[in-house]
PDB file of C-alpha atoms in Angstrom:
ATOM      1  CA  MET A   1     -19.594  26.663   1.415  1.00 53.00           C
ATOM      2  CA  LEU A   2     -16.559  28.865   0.771  1.00 46.00           C
ATOM      3  CA  HIS A   3     -18.455  31.984   1.956  1.00 56.00           C
ATOM      4  CA  GLY A   4     -20.383  30.316   4.755  1.00 64.00           C
ATOM      5  CA  VAL A   5     -23.766  30.304   2.997  1.00 72.00           C
ATOM      6  CA  LEU A   6     -23.880  26.509   3.224  1.00 68.00           C
ATOM      7  CA  SER A   7     -22.401  24.425   6.009  1.00 71.00           C
ATOM      8  CA  PRO A   8     -19.182  22.562   5.061  1.00 70.00           C
ATOM      9  CA  ALA A   9     -19.614  19.152   3.427  1.00 74.00           C
ATOM     10  CA  ASP A  10     -17.178  16.623   2.038  1.00 78.00           C
ATOM     11  CA  ARG A  11     -17.582  16.302  -1.733  1.00 77.00           C
ATOM     12  CA  HIS A  12     -16.452  12.660  -1.906  1.00 83.00           C
ATOM     13  CA  LEU A  13     -18.775  11.739   0.955  1.00 90.00           C
ATOM     14  CA  ILE A  14     -21.748  13.352  -0.824  1.00 90.00           C
ATOM     15  CA  LEU A  15     -20.932  11.549  -4.072  1.00 91.00           C
ATOM     16  CA  PHE A  16     -20.584   8.240  -2.208  1.00 94.00           C
ATOM     17  CA  GLN A  17     -23.965   8.649  -0.519  1.00 95.00           C
ATOM     18  CA  ARG A  18     -25.573   9.375  -3.902  1.00 95.00           C
ATOM     19  CA  TRP A  19     -23.894   6.295  -5.397  1.00 96.00           C
ATOM     20  CA  LEU A  20     -25.014   4.166  -2.432  1.00 96.00           C
ATOM     21  CA  ARG A  21     -28.646   5.245  -2.811  1.00 96.00           C
ATOM     22  CA  ASP A  22     -28.640   4.395  -6.512  1.00 96.00           C
ATOM     23  CA  THR A  23     -26.891   1.061  -5.888  1.00 96.00           C
ATOM     24  CA  LEU A  24     -29.347  -0.031  -3.183  1.00 96.00           C
ATOM     25  CA  ASN A  25     -32.274   0.868  -5.432  1.00 96.00           C
ATOM     26  CA  GLN A  26     -30.994  -1.632  -8.003  1.00 95.00           C
ATOM     27  CA  ILE A  27     -31.231  -4.571  -5.556  1.00 94.00           C
ATOM     28  CA  THR A  28     -34.637  -6.148  -6.149  1.00 92.00           C
ATOM     29  CA  GLU A  29     -34.533  -8.755  -3.376  1.00 91.00           C
ATOM     30  CA  PRO A  30     -35.799  -7.049  -0.142  1.00 92.00           C
ATOM     31  CA  ASP A  31     -33.793  -9.089   2.394  1.00 92.00           C
ATOM     32  CA  GLY A  32     -30.585  -8.684   0.412  1.00 92.00           C
ATOM     33  CA  ARG A  33     -31.144  -4.941   0.030  1.00 95.00           C
ATOM     34  CA  GLN A  34     -31.712  -4.599   3.773  1.00 95.00           C
ATOM     35  CA  LEU A  35     -28.529  -6.552   4.576  1.00 96.00           C
ATOM     36  CA  VAL A  36     -26.401  -4.485   2.213  1.00 97.00           C
ATOM     37  CA  ALA A  37     -27.934  -1.241   3.504  1.00 97.00           C
ATOM     38  CA  ARG A  38     -27.079  -2.174   7.097  1.00 97.00           C
ATOM     39  CA  PHE A  39     -23.522  -3.108   6.168  1.00 97.00           C
ATOM     40  CA  ALA A  40     -23.054   0.052   4.087  1.00 97.00           C
ATOM     41  CA  THR A  41     -24.438   2.287   6.842  1.00 96.00           C
ATOM     42  CA  TRP A  42     -22.827   0.817   9.928  1.00 95.00           C
ATOM     43  CA  HIS A  43     -19.485  -0.191   8.436  1.00 96.00           C
ATOM     44  CA  CYS A  44     -18.591   1.652   5.222  1.00 96.00           C
ATOM     45  CA  LEU A  45     -20.378   4.959   5.778  1.00 95.00           C
ATOM     46  CA  HIS A  46     -19.463   5.027   9.470  1.00 94.00           C
ATOM     47  CA  ARG A  47     -15.781   4.583   8.594  1.00 93.00           C
ATOM     48  CA  LEU A  48     -15.879   7.306   5.927  1.00 93.00           C
ATOM     49  CA  ARG A  49     -17.446   9.744   8.374  1.00 91.00           C
ATOM     50  CA  ARG A  50     -14.658   9.042  10.852  1.00 89.00           C
ATOM     51  CA  PHE A  51     -12.125   9.803   8.114  1.00 84.00           C
ATOM     52  CA  ALA A  52     -13.966  13.042   7.310  1.00 83.00           C
ATOM     53  CA  GLU A  53     -13.519  14.213  10.903  1.00 81.00           C
ATOM     54  CA  HIS A  54      -9.757  14.406  10.322  1.00 71.00           C
ATOM     55  CA  GLY A  55      -9.672  15.857   6.824  1.00 64.00           C
ATOM     56  CA  PRO A  56     -11.108  15.504   3.307  1.00 69.00           C
ATOM     57  CA  ILE A  57     -11.946  11.968   2.226  1.00 79.00           C
ATOM     58  CA  THR A  58      -9.818  10.686  -0.643  1.00 75.00           C
ATOM     59  CA  GLU A  59     -10.980   9.007  -3.824  1.00 77.00           C
ATOM     60  CA  LYS A  60      -9.145   5.814  -2.808  1.00 80.00           C
ATOM     61  CA  GLN A  61     -11.110   5.644   0.455  1.00 87.00           C
ATOM     62  CA  THR A  62     -14.456   5.870  -1.329  1.00 90.00           C
ATOM     63  CA  GLN A  63     -13.279   3.411  -3.987  1.00 91.00           C
ATOM     64  CA  GLN A  64     -12.558   0.838  -1.297  1.00 92.00           C
ATOM     65  CA  ALA A  65     -15.982   1.380   0.289  1.00 96.00           C
ATOM     66  CA  ARG A  66     -17.684   0.942  -3.085  1.00 96.00           C
ATOM     67  CA  GLY A  67     -15.670  -2.210  -3.737  1.00 96.00           C
ATOM     68  CA  GLU A  68     -16.648  -3.709  -0.354  1.00 96.00           C
ATOM     69  CA  ILE A  69     -20.329  -3.029  -0.999  1.00 97.00           C
ATOM     70  CA  LEU A  70     -20.235  -4.428  -4.536  1.00 97.00           C
ATOM     71  CA  GLN A  71     -18.518  -7.575  -3.278  1.00 96.00           C
ATOM     72  CA  ALA A  72     -21.151  -7.947  -0.545  1.00 96.00           C
ATOM     73  CA  ILE A  73     -23.876  -7.773  -3.204  1.00 96.00           C
ATOM     74  CA  ALA A  74     -22.022 -10.254  -5.418  1.00 95.00           C
ATOM     75  CA  PHE A  75     -21.552 -12.710  -2.526  1.00 96.00           C
ATOM     76  CA  LEU A  76     -25.226 -12.589  -1.507  1.00 96.00           C
ATOM     77  CA  THR A  77     -26.229 -13.132  -5.146  1.00 95.00           C
ATOM     78  CA  TRP A  78     -23.832 -16.083  -5.375  1.00 94.00           C
ATOM     79  CA  LEU A  79     -25.317 -17.616  -2.209  1.00 94.00           C
ATOM     80  CA  ASP A  80     -28.846 -17.216  -3.579  1.00 93.00           C
ATOM     81  CA  GLN A  81     -27.849 -18.909  -6.847  1.00 93.00           C
ATOM     82  CA  HIS A  82     -26.579 -21.864  -4.816  1.00 92.00           C
ATOM     83  CA  GLY A  83     -29.734 -22.094  -2.721  1.00 93.00           C
ATOM     84  CA  ARG A  84     -28.061 -20.700   0.391  1.00 92.00           C
ATOM     85  CA  THR A  85     -28.545 -17.683   2.656  1.00 92.00           C
ATOM     86  CA  LEU A  86     -26.193 -15.795   4.943  1.00 93.00           C
ATOM     87  CA  ALA A  87     -27.665 -17.592   7.969  1.00 91.00           C
ATOM     88  CA  THR A  88     -27.066 -21.059   6.441  1.00 93.00           C
ATOM     89  CA  CYS A  89     -23.664 -20.225   4.949  1.00 94.00           C
ATOM     90  CA  ASP A  90     -20.915 -22.614   6.093  1.00 93.00           C
ATOM     91  CA  GLN A  91     -17.181 -23.082   5.560  1.00 92.00           C
ATOM     92  CA  THR A  92     -17.730 -24.965   2.303  1.00 91.00           C
ATOM     93  CA  ASP A  93     -19.542 -21.951   0.885  1.00 92.00           C
ATOM     94  CA  ILE A  94     -16.760 -19.585   1.952  1.00 92.00           C
ATOM     95  CA  ASP A  95     -14.109 -21.800   0.388  1.00 90.00           C
ATOM     96  CA  GLY A  96     -16.149 -22.129  -2.795  1.00 90.00           C
ATOM     97  CA  TRP A  97     -16.625 -18.363  -3.092  1.00 93.00           C
ATOM     98  CA  TYR A  98     -12.915 -17.599  -2.846  1.00 88.00           C
ATOM     99  CA  ALA A  99     -11.653 -20.610  -4.813  1.00 85.00           C
ATOM    100  CA  GLY A 100      -9.590 -19.486  -7.779  1.00 70.00           C
ATOM    101  CA  ALA A 101     -10.621 -15.828  -7.424  1.00 80.00           C
ATOM    102  CA  TYR A 102      -9.128 -14.606  -4.155  1.00 73.00           C
ATOM    103  CA  THR A 103      -7.659 -11.370  -5.515  1.00 77.00           C
ATOM    104  CA  ALA A 104     -10.898 -10.315  -7.186  1.00 80.00           C
ATOM    105  CA  ARG A 105     -12.988 -11.185  -4.123  1.00 88.00           C
ATOM    106  CA  ARG A 106     -10.740 -10.208  -1.232  1.00 87.00           C
ATOM    107  CA  LEU A 107     -12.852  -7.112  -0.441  1.00 91.00           C
ATOM    108  CA  THR A 108     -15.619  -9.512   0.632  1.00 94.00           C
ATOM    109  CA  HIS A 109     -13.616  -9.893   3.876  1.00 94.00           C
ATOM    110  CA  ALA A 110     -15.083  -6.647   5.244  1.00 95.00           C
ATOM    111  CA  PHE A 111     -18.685  -7.784   4.774  1.00 97.00           C
ATOM    112  CA  LEU A 112     -18.081 -11.275   6.159  1.00 96.00           C
ATOM    113  CA  ARG A 113     -16.271  -9.986   9.252  1.00 95.00           C
ATOM    114  CA  TRP A 114     -19.085  -7.500   9.874  1.00 96.00           C
ATOM    115  CA  ALA A 115     -21.672 -10.273   9.453  1.00 96.00           C
ATOM    116  CA  MET A 116     -19.825 -12.469  11.973  1.00 95.00           C
ATOM    117  CA  ARG A 117     -19.532  -9.602  14.483  1.00 94.00           C
ATOM    118  CA  THR A 118     -23.252  -8.893  14.229  1.00 95.00           C
ATOM    119  CA  LYS A 119     -24.163 -12.603  14.582  1.00 94.00           C
ATOM    120  CA  LEU A 120     -25.652 -12.745  11.079  1.00 94.00           C
ATOM    121  CA  LEU A 121     -23.095 -15.349  10.033  1.00 93.00           C
ATOM    122  CA  PRO A 122     -21.530 -18.236  11.986  1.00 89.00           C
ATOM    123  CA  ARG A 123     -17.886 -17.861  12.940  1.00 90.00           C
ATOM    124  CA  LEU A 124     -15.967 -19.101   9.886  1.00 90.00           C
ATOM    125  CA  ALA A 125     -12.362 -19.012   8.655  1.00 89.00           C
ATOM    126  CA  LEU A 126     -11.467 -16.524   5.922  1.00 88.00           C
ATOM    127  CA  PRO A 127      -8.495 -17.082   3.589  1.00 83.00           C
ATOM    128  CA  HIS A 128      -5.474 -14.880   4.165  1.00 73.00           C
ATOM    129  CA  HIS A 129      -4.027 -12.489   1.617  1.00 59.00           C
ATOM    130  CA  PRO A 130      -0.687 -13.686   0.177  1.00 51.00           C
ATOM    131  CA  THR A 131       2.173 -12.129   2.130  1.00 47.00           C
ATOM    132  CA  THR A 132       4.495 -11.802  -0.850  1.00 45.00           C
ATOM    133  CA  ASN A 133       3.976 -10.066  -4.133  1.00 47.00           C
ATOM    134  CA  PRO A 134       2.694 -12.735  -6.553  1.00 50.00           C
ATOM    135  CA  ALA A 135       4.221 -11.107  -9.635  1.00 72.00           C
ATOM    136  CA  PRO A 136       7.623  -9.472  -9.029  1.00 83.00           C
ATOM    137  CA  ILE A 137       9.507  -8.229 -12.058  1.00 86.00           C
ATOM    138  CA  SER A 138      12.415 -10.377 -13.185  1.00 89.00           C
ATOM    139  CA  GLN A 139      15.978  -9.698 -12.069  1.00 90.00           C
ATOM    140  CA  GLN A 140      16.828  -8.772 -15.655  1.00 92.00           C
ATOM    141  CA  GLN A 141      14.024  -6.187 -15.715  1.00 94.00           C
ATOM    142  CA  ARG A 142      15.106  -4.843 -12.349  1.00 93.00           C
ATOM    143  CA  LEU A 143      18.729  -4.361 -13.459  1.00 94.00           C
ATOM    144  CA  ALA A 144      17.625  -2.754 -16.715  1.00 95.00           C
ATOM    145  CA  ALA A 145      15.433  -0.290 -14.817  1.00 95.00           C
ATOM    146  CA  LEU A 146      18.282   0.549 -12.417  1.00 95.00           C
ATOM    147  CA  ARG A 147      20.666   1.100 -15.324  1.00 95.00           C
ATOM    148  CA  ARG A 148      18.198   3.440 -17.017  1.00 96.00           C
ATOM    149  CA  LEU A 149      17.503   5.430 -13.859  1.00 96.00           C
ATOM    150  CA  LEU A 150      21.179   5.844 -13.029  1.00 95.00           C
ATOM    151  CA  THR A 151      22.210   7.018 -16.490  1.00 95.00           C
ATOM    152  CA  ASP A 152      19.240   8.785 -18.080  1.00 95.00           C
ATOM    153  CA  ASP A 153      19.460  12.499 -17.283  1.00 94.00           C
ATOM    154  CA  GLU A 154      16.165  13.088 -19.095  1.00 95.00           C
ATOM    155  CA  ILE A 155      14.332  11.571 -16.122  1.00 95.00           C
ATOM    156  CA  PRO A 156      13.769  14.116 -13.305  1.00 95.00           C
ATOM    157  CA  LEU A 157      16.304  13.783 -10.500  1.00 95.00           C
ATOM    158  CA  LEU A 158      13.672  13.383  -7.779  1.00 95.00           C
ATOM    159  CA  THR A 159      11.999  10.552  -9.683  1.00 96.00           C
ATOM    160  CA  ARG A 160      15.292   8.772 -10.274  1.00 96.00           C
ATOM    161  CA  THR A 161      16.274   8.999  -6.603  1.00 96.00           C
ATOM    162  CA  ALA A 162      12.998   7.628  -5.251  1.00 96.00           C
ATOM    163  CA  ALA A 163      12.770   4.869  -7.882  1.00 96.00           C
ATOM    164  CA  VAL A 164      16.302   3.628  -7.180  1.00 96.00           C
ATOM    165  CA  MET A 165      15.443   3.374  -3.462  1.00 96.00           C
ATOM    166  CA  VAL A 166      12.576   1.084  -4.422  1.00 95.00           C
ATOM    167  CA  LEU A 167      14.604  -1.042  -6.833  1.00 95.00           C
ATOM    168  CA  LEU A 168      17.833  -1.183  -4.843  1.00 94.00           C
ATOM    169  CA  TYR A 169      16.647  -1.274  -1.226  1.00 94.00           C
ATOM    170  CA  ALA A 170      13.059  -2.600  -1.547  1.00 91.00           C
ATOM    171  CA  GLN A 171      11.709   0.450   0.258  1.00 92.00           C
ATOM    172  CA  PRO A 172       7.964   1.229   0.263  1.00 87.00           C
ATOM    173  CA  LEU A 173       7.032   4.766  -0.764  1.00 86.00           C
ATOM    174  CA  THR A 174       5.590   5.527   2.668  1.00 78.00           C
ATOM    175  CA  ARG A 175       8.983   4.884   4.271  1.00 84.00           C
ATOM    176  CA  ILE A 176      10.909   6.729   1.567  1.00 90.00           C
ATOM    177  CA  LEU A 177       8.800   9.831   2.144  1.00 83.00           C
ATOM    178  CA  ARG A 178       9.539   9.795   5.892  1.00 82.00           C
ATOM    179  CA  LEU A 179      13.284  10.054   5.304  1.00 92.00           C
ATOM    180  CA  THR A 180      14.989  13.318   6.254  1.00 92.00           C
ATOM    181  CA  ILE A 181      18.259  14.863   5.129  1.00 94.00           C
ATOM    182  CA  ASP A 182      19.741  13.605   8.413  1.00 94.00           C
ATOM    183  CA  ASP A 183      19.202  10.039   7.176  1.00 94.00           C
ATOM    184  CA  VAL A 184      21.807  10.602   4.449  1.00 95.00           C
ATOM    185  CA  VAL A 185      25.104  10.013   6.271  1.00 94.00           C
ATOM    186  CA  GLN A 186      28.460  11.088   4.822  1.00 93.00           C
ATOM    187  CA  HIS A 187      31.635   9.840   6.501  1.00 91.00           C
ATOM    188  CA  ASP A 188      35.205   9.542   5.197  1.00 91.00           C
ATOM    189  CA  GLY A 189      34.091   9.959   1.614  1.00 89.00           C
ATOM    190  CA  HIS A 190      31.427   7.245   1.896  1.00 94.00           C
ATOM    191  CA  VAL A 191      27.669   7.679   1.799  1.00 95.00           C
ATOM    192  CA  SER A 192      25.128   5.593   3.675  1.00 95.00           C
ATOM    193  CA  LEU A 193      21.383   5.768   4.114  1.00 94.00           C
ATOM    194  CA  ARG A 194      19.739   5.292   7.484  1.00 93.00           C
ATOM    195  CA  LEU A 195      16.959   2.840   6.617  1.00 91.00           C
ATOM    196  CA  GLY A 196      17.529   0.566   9.581  1.00 86.00           C
ATOM    197  CA  ASP A 197      20.357  -0.272  11.963  1.00 84.00           C
ATOM    198  CA  PRO A 198      23.124  -0.165  10.911  1.00 87.00           C
ATOM    199  CA  ALA A 199      22.884   2.375   8.096  1.00 90.00           C
ATOM    200  CA  THR A 200      22.937   0.886   4.603  1.00 92.00           C
ATOM    201  CA  PRO A 201      25.937   1.641   2.329  1.00 93.00           C
ATOM    202  CA  VAL A 202      25.115   3.588  -0.829  1.00 95.00           C
ATOM    203  CA  PRO A 203      27.230   2.448  -3.791  1.00 94.00           C
ATOM    204  CA  GLU A 204      28.232   4.524  -6.767  1.00 95.00           C
ATOM    205  CA  PRO A 205      26.789   5.842  -8.992  1.00 95.00           C
ATOM    206  CA  PHE A 206      23.718   6.117  -6.752  1.00 96.00           C
ATOM    207  CA  ALA A 207      25.739   7.896  -4.049  1.00 96.00           C
ATOM    208  CA  THR A 208      26.476  10.772  -6.435  1.00 96.00           C
ATOM    209  CA  LEU A 209      22.855  10.836  -7.590  1.00 96.00           C
ATOM    210  CA  LEU A 210      21.589  10.934  -3.998  1.00 96.00           C
ATOM    211  CA  LEU A 211      23.885  13.819  -3.037  1.00 96.00           C
ATOM    212  CA  ARG A 212      22.786  15.736  -6.128  1.00 95.00           C
ATOM    213  CA  HIS A 213      19.187  15.308  -5.066  1.00 95.00           C
ATOM    214  CA  LEU A 214      20.097  16.462  -1.566  1.00 93.00           C
ATOM    215  CA  ASP A 215      21.398  19.744  -2.993  1.00 92.00           C
ATOM    216  CA  GLN A 216      18.523  20.209  -5.462  1.00 91.00           C
ATOM    217  CA  ARG A 217      15.415  19.301  -3.477  1.00 91.00           C
ATOM    218  CA  LEU A 218      12.136  20.689  -4.820  1.00 84.00           C
ATOM    219  CA  ASN A 219       9.425  22.658  -3.021  1.00 78.00           C
ATOM    220  CA  LEU A 220      11.813  24.724  -0.869  1.00 77.00           C
ATOM    221  CA  SER A 221      10.898  28.120  -2.306  1.00 71.00           C
ATOM    222  CA  THR A 222       8.006  28.956   0.048  1.00 66.00           C
ATOM    223  CA  ALA A 223       8.682  30.699   3.353  1.00 60.00           C
ATOM    224  CA  THR A 224       7.311  27.785   5.401  1.00 59.00           C
ATOM    225  CA  ASN A 225       9.441  25.202   3.601  1.00 69.00           C
ATOM    226  CA  GLN A 226      12.855  26.849   3.387  1.00 72.00           C
ATOM    227  CA  ASN A 227      14.172  24.927   6.395  1.00 78.00           C
ATOM    228  CA  SER A 228      12.466  21.633   5.615  1.00 83.00           C
ATOM    229  CA  ARG A 229      14.367  18.535   6.764  1.00 87.00           C
ATOM    230  CA  TRP A 230      12.385  16.141   4.576  1.00 88.00           C
ATOM    231  CA  LEU A 231      14.393  14.387   1.891  1.00 93.00           C
ATOM    232  CA  PHE A 232      11.347  14.779  -0.369  1.00 92.00           C
ATOM    233  CA  PRO A 233       9.603  17.989   0.779  1.00 89.00           C
ATOM    234  CA  GLY A 234       5.989  18.476  -0.221  1.00 83.00           C
ATOM    235  CA  ARG A 235       4.209  21.584  -1.387  1.00 79.00           C
ATOM    236  CA  LEU A 236       2.566  22.085   1.993  1.00 69.00           C
ATOM    237  CA  GLY A 237       4.865  23.626   4.560  1.00 66.00           C
ATOM    238  CA  GLY A 238       6.314  21.124   7.015  1.00 67.00           C
ATOM    239  CA  GLN A 239       4.989  18.107   5.108  1.00 73.00           C
ATOM    240  CA  PRO A 240       6.737  15.582   2.838  1.00 80.00           C
ATOM    241  CA  MET A 241       5.429  14.738  -0.621  1.00 84.00           C
ATOM    242  CA  THR A 242       2.347  12.553  -0.786  1.00 80.00           C
ATOM    243  CA  THR A 243       2.536   8.935  -1.932  1.00 79.00           C
ATOM    244  CA  ASP A 244       0.090   9.722  -4.752  1.00 82.00           C
ATOM    245  CA  ALA A 245       2.371  12.460  -6.110  1.00 86.00           C
ATOM    246  CA  ILE A 246       5.518  10.363  -6.119  1.00 89.00           C
ATOM    247  CA  GLU A 247       3.772   7.204  -7.312  1.00 89.00           C
ATOM    248  CA  GLN A 248       2.480   9.114 -10.331  1.00 90.00           C
ATOM    249  CA  ARG A 249       6.035  10.174 -11.143  1.00 93.00           C
ATOM    250  CA  LEU A 250       7.231   6.571 -11.018  1.00 93.00           C
ATOM    251  CA  ARG A 251       4.310   5.313 -13.073  1.00 91.00           C
ATOM    252  CA  THR A 252       5.087   7.884 -15.777  1.00 93.00           C
ATOM    253  CA  HIS A 253       8.495   6.231 -16.209  1.00 92.00           C
ATOM    254  CA  GLN A 254       7.177   2.642 -16.140  1.00 91.00           C
ATOM    255  CA  ILE A 255       8.247   1.828 -12.573  1.00 91.00           C
ATOM    256  CA  ALA A 256       5.693  -0.543 -11.005  1.00 89.00           C
ATOM    257  CA  THR A 257       6.313   0.122  -7.320  1.00 88.00           C
ATOM    258  CA  LEU A 258       4.964  -3.047  -5.703  1.00 86.00           C
ATOM    259  CA  ASN A 259       6.359  -5.418  -8.316  1.00 89.00           C
ATOM    260  CA  SER A 260       9.763  -3.716  -8.245  1.00 90.00           C
ATOM    261  CA  ARG A 261       9.955  -3.742  -4.456  1.00 88.00           C
ATOM    262  CA  ALA A 262       9.014  -7.423  -4.324  1.00 87.00           C
ATOM    263  CA  ALA A 263      11.753  -8.258  -6.835  1.00 89.00           C
ATOM    264  CA  ALA A 264      14.348  -6.246  -4.926  1.00 89.00           C
ATOM    265  CA  LEU A 265      13.539  -7.881  -1.606  1.00 88.00           C
ATOM    266  CA  ARG A 266      13.556 -11.355  -3.145  1.00 87.00           C
ATOM    267  CA  HIS A 267      16.997 -10.698  -4.645  1.00 86.00           C
ATOM    268  CA  LEU A 268      18.396  -9.280  -1.398  1.00 86.00           C
ATOM    269  CA  VAL A 269      17.386 -12.255   0.757  1.00 83.00           C
ATOM    270  CA  LEU A 270      19.164 -14.524  -1.718  1.00 82.00           C
ATOM    271  CA  GLN A 271      22.395 -12.578  -1.145  1.00 82.00           C
ATOM    272  CA  ALA A 272      22.441 -12.381   2.669  1.00 80.00           C
ATOM    273  CA  PRO A 273      20.626 -13.808   5.715  1.00 81.00           C
ATOM    274  CA  ALA A 274      17.050 -12.560   6.094  1.00 80.00           C
ATOM    275  CA  PRO A 275      17.610 -11.135   9.633  1.00 83.00           C
ATOM    276  CA  VAL A 276      20.556  -9.069   8.367  1.00 83.00           C
ATOM    277  CA  ILE A 277      18.470  -7.667   5.498  1.00 85.00           C
ATOM    278  CA  ALA A 278      15.604  -6.980   7.901  1.00 84.00           C
ATOM    279  CA  ARG A 279      17.726  -4.911  10.297  1.00 85.00           C
ATOM    280  CA  MET A 280      19.458  -2.893   7.585  1.00 85.00           C
ATOM    281  CA  LEU A 281      16.317  -2.103   5.574  1.00 87.00           C
ATOM    282  CA  GLY A 282      13.785  -1.589   8.342  1.00 84.00           C
ATOM    283  CA  TYR A 283      11.807  -4.808   7.871  1.00 83.00           C
ATOM    284  CA  THR A 284      10.839  -7.365  10.508  1.00 78.00           C
ATOM    285  CA  ASP A 285      12.583 -10.745  10.676  1.00 75.00           C
ATOM    286  CA  GLN A 286       9.250 -12.423   9.938  1.00 76.00           C
ATOM    287  CA  GLN A 287       8.738 -10.473   6.704  1.00 75.00           C
ATOM    288  CA  THR A 288      12.150 -11.229   5.257  1.00 79.00           C
ATOM    289  CA  SER A 289      12.186 -14.821   6.514  1.00 78.00           C
ATOM    290  CA  ARG A 290       8.911 -15.615   4.735  1.00 76.00           C
ATOM    291  CA  ILE A 291      10.264 -14.257   1.477  1.00 76.00           C
ATOM    292  CA  ALA A 292      13.594 -16.055   1.947  1.00 74.00           C
ATOM    293  CA  THR A 293      11.802 -19.361   2.422  1.00 75.00           C
ATOM    294  CA  ALA A 294       9.540 -18.785  -0.578  1.00 70.00           C
ATOM    295  CA  SER A 295      12.544 -17.838  -2.723  1.00 67.00           C
ATOM    296  CA  GLY A 296      14.570 -20.898  -1.724  1.00 69.00           C
ATOM    297  CA  SER A 297      17.291 -18.787  -0.111  1.00 65.00           C
ATOM    298  CA  PRO A 298      20.415 -20.685   0.981  1.00 62.00           C
ATOM    299  CA  TRP A 299      20.294 -18.473   4.101  1.00 54.00           C
ATOM    300  CA  SER A 300      16.746 -19.521   5.075  1.00 52.00           C
ATOM    301  CA  ARG A 301      18.029 -21.545   8.050  1.00 55.00           C
ATOM    302  CA  TYR A 302      20.206 -18.707   9.319  1.00 54.00           C
ATOM    303  CA  ALA A 303      19.199 -17.527  12.797  1.00 50.00           C
ATOM    304  CA  PRO A 304      20.063 -14.183  14.422  1.00 50.00           C
ATOM    305  CA  GLY A 305      23.042 -14.528  16.703  1.00 47.00           C
ATOM    306  CA  ASP A 306      24.554 -17.482  14.853  1.00 43.00           C
ATOM    307  CA  ASP A 307      28.245 -17.190  14.155  1.00 39.00           C
ATOM    308  CA  HIS A 308      27.856 -16.891  10.376  1.00 40.00           C
ATOM    309  CA  SER A 309      29.207 -14.248   8.090  1.00 37.00           C
ATOM    310  CA  PRO A 310      26.974 -13.205   5.169  1.00 37.00           C
TER     311      PRO A 310
END
């Protein structure tokens, strides 16, 4: 392929197609095999091919497709064990399938939605994914992690900076990686970070840490990256770091991104009205209000525009 002898092909797509063939061959029931093959071809494989048109398919994308197909097989097997078929499936069956095992079976959503669109399944209600992280770290764990990141010079500076943004400001990695050096605002000896409107104050000692990172950003040695404005420049010119790269750094130092972010946001909405937190950190009012209500925030009845001071 490199020298043009063979036409270009996506490695992950080839491996997925091989896996799909082997998986379908293991289904002994003809009708079930046909159903899964149709779903895999017209939903999963079709989506992967669209992805391949814009660049190489990632391992995560093929993992999700495999998971959706395996859950489709498991659901059809479960129906058969209960004397049901996809055509006779009703709301009781859907509720029974998800009962007590939503997280493990949530990828079944893709198959069921496809089946409803193609008229193979009656229109039924599917359970919604929980909107808040079910297992945030404790406040004690969060403070201990912040203390370690702010004081331990053995941890790489880039890792410390990104991890503190997660633990202090509940920022997702995708948003952190879109920050530029212009989002770090210095005025009258104070530092703030433009995450929302208004900019969020940066307290010490994180302010000093952030400015150190600003002066020591990585991946600026190549000719295409010397003038990069990204706060976390990537190895490719003009691009920020990838979420996989920075998530691996955090995982190496025992920072669970989702759990830490959930804990930070829960703590913040207990300290100030949810709409105020939403505006300053780039969230929607609905997101922070749901978490405030679930956390029992004393500010949960606060409404934007009310004459309250946080």
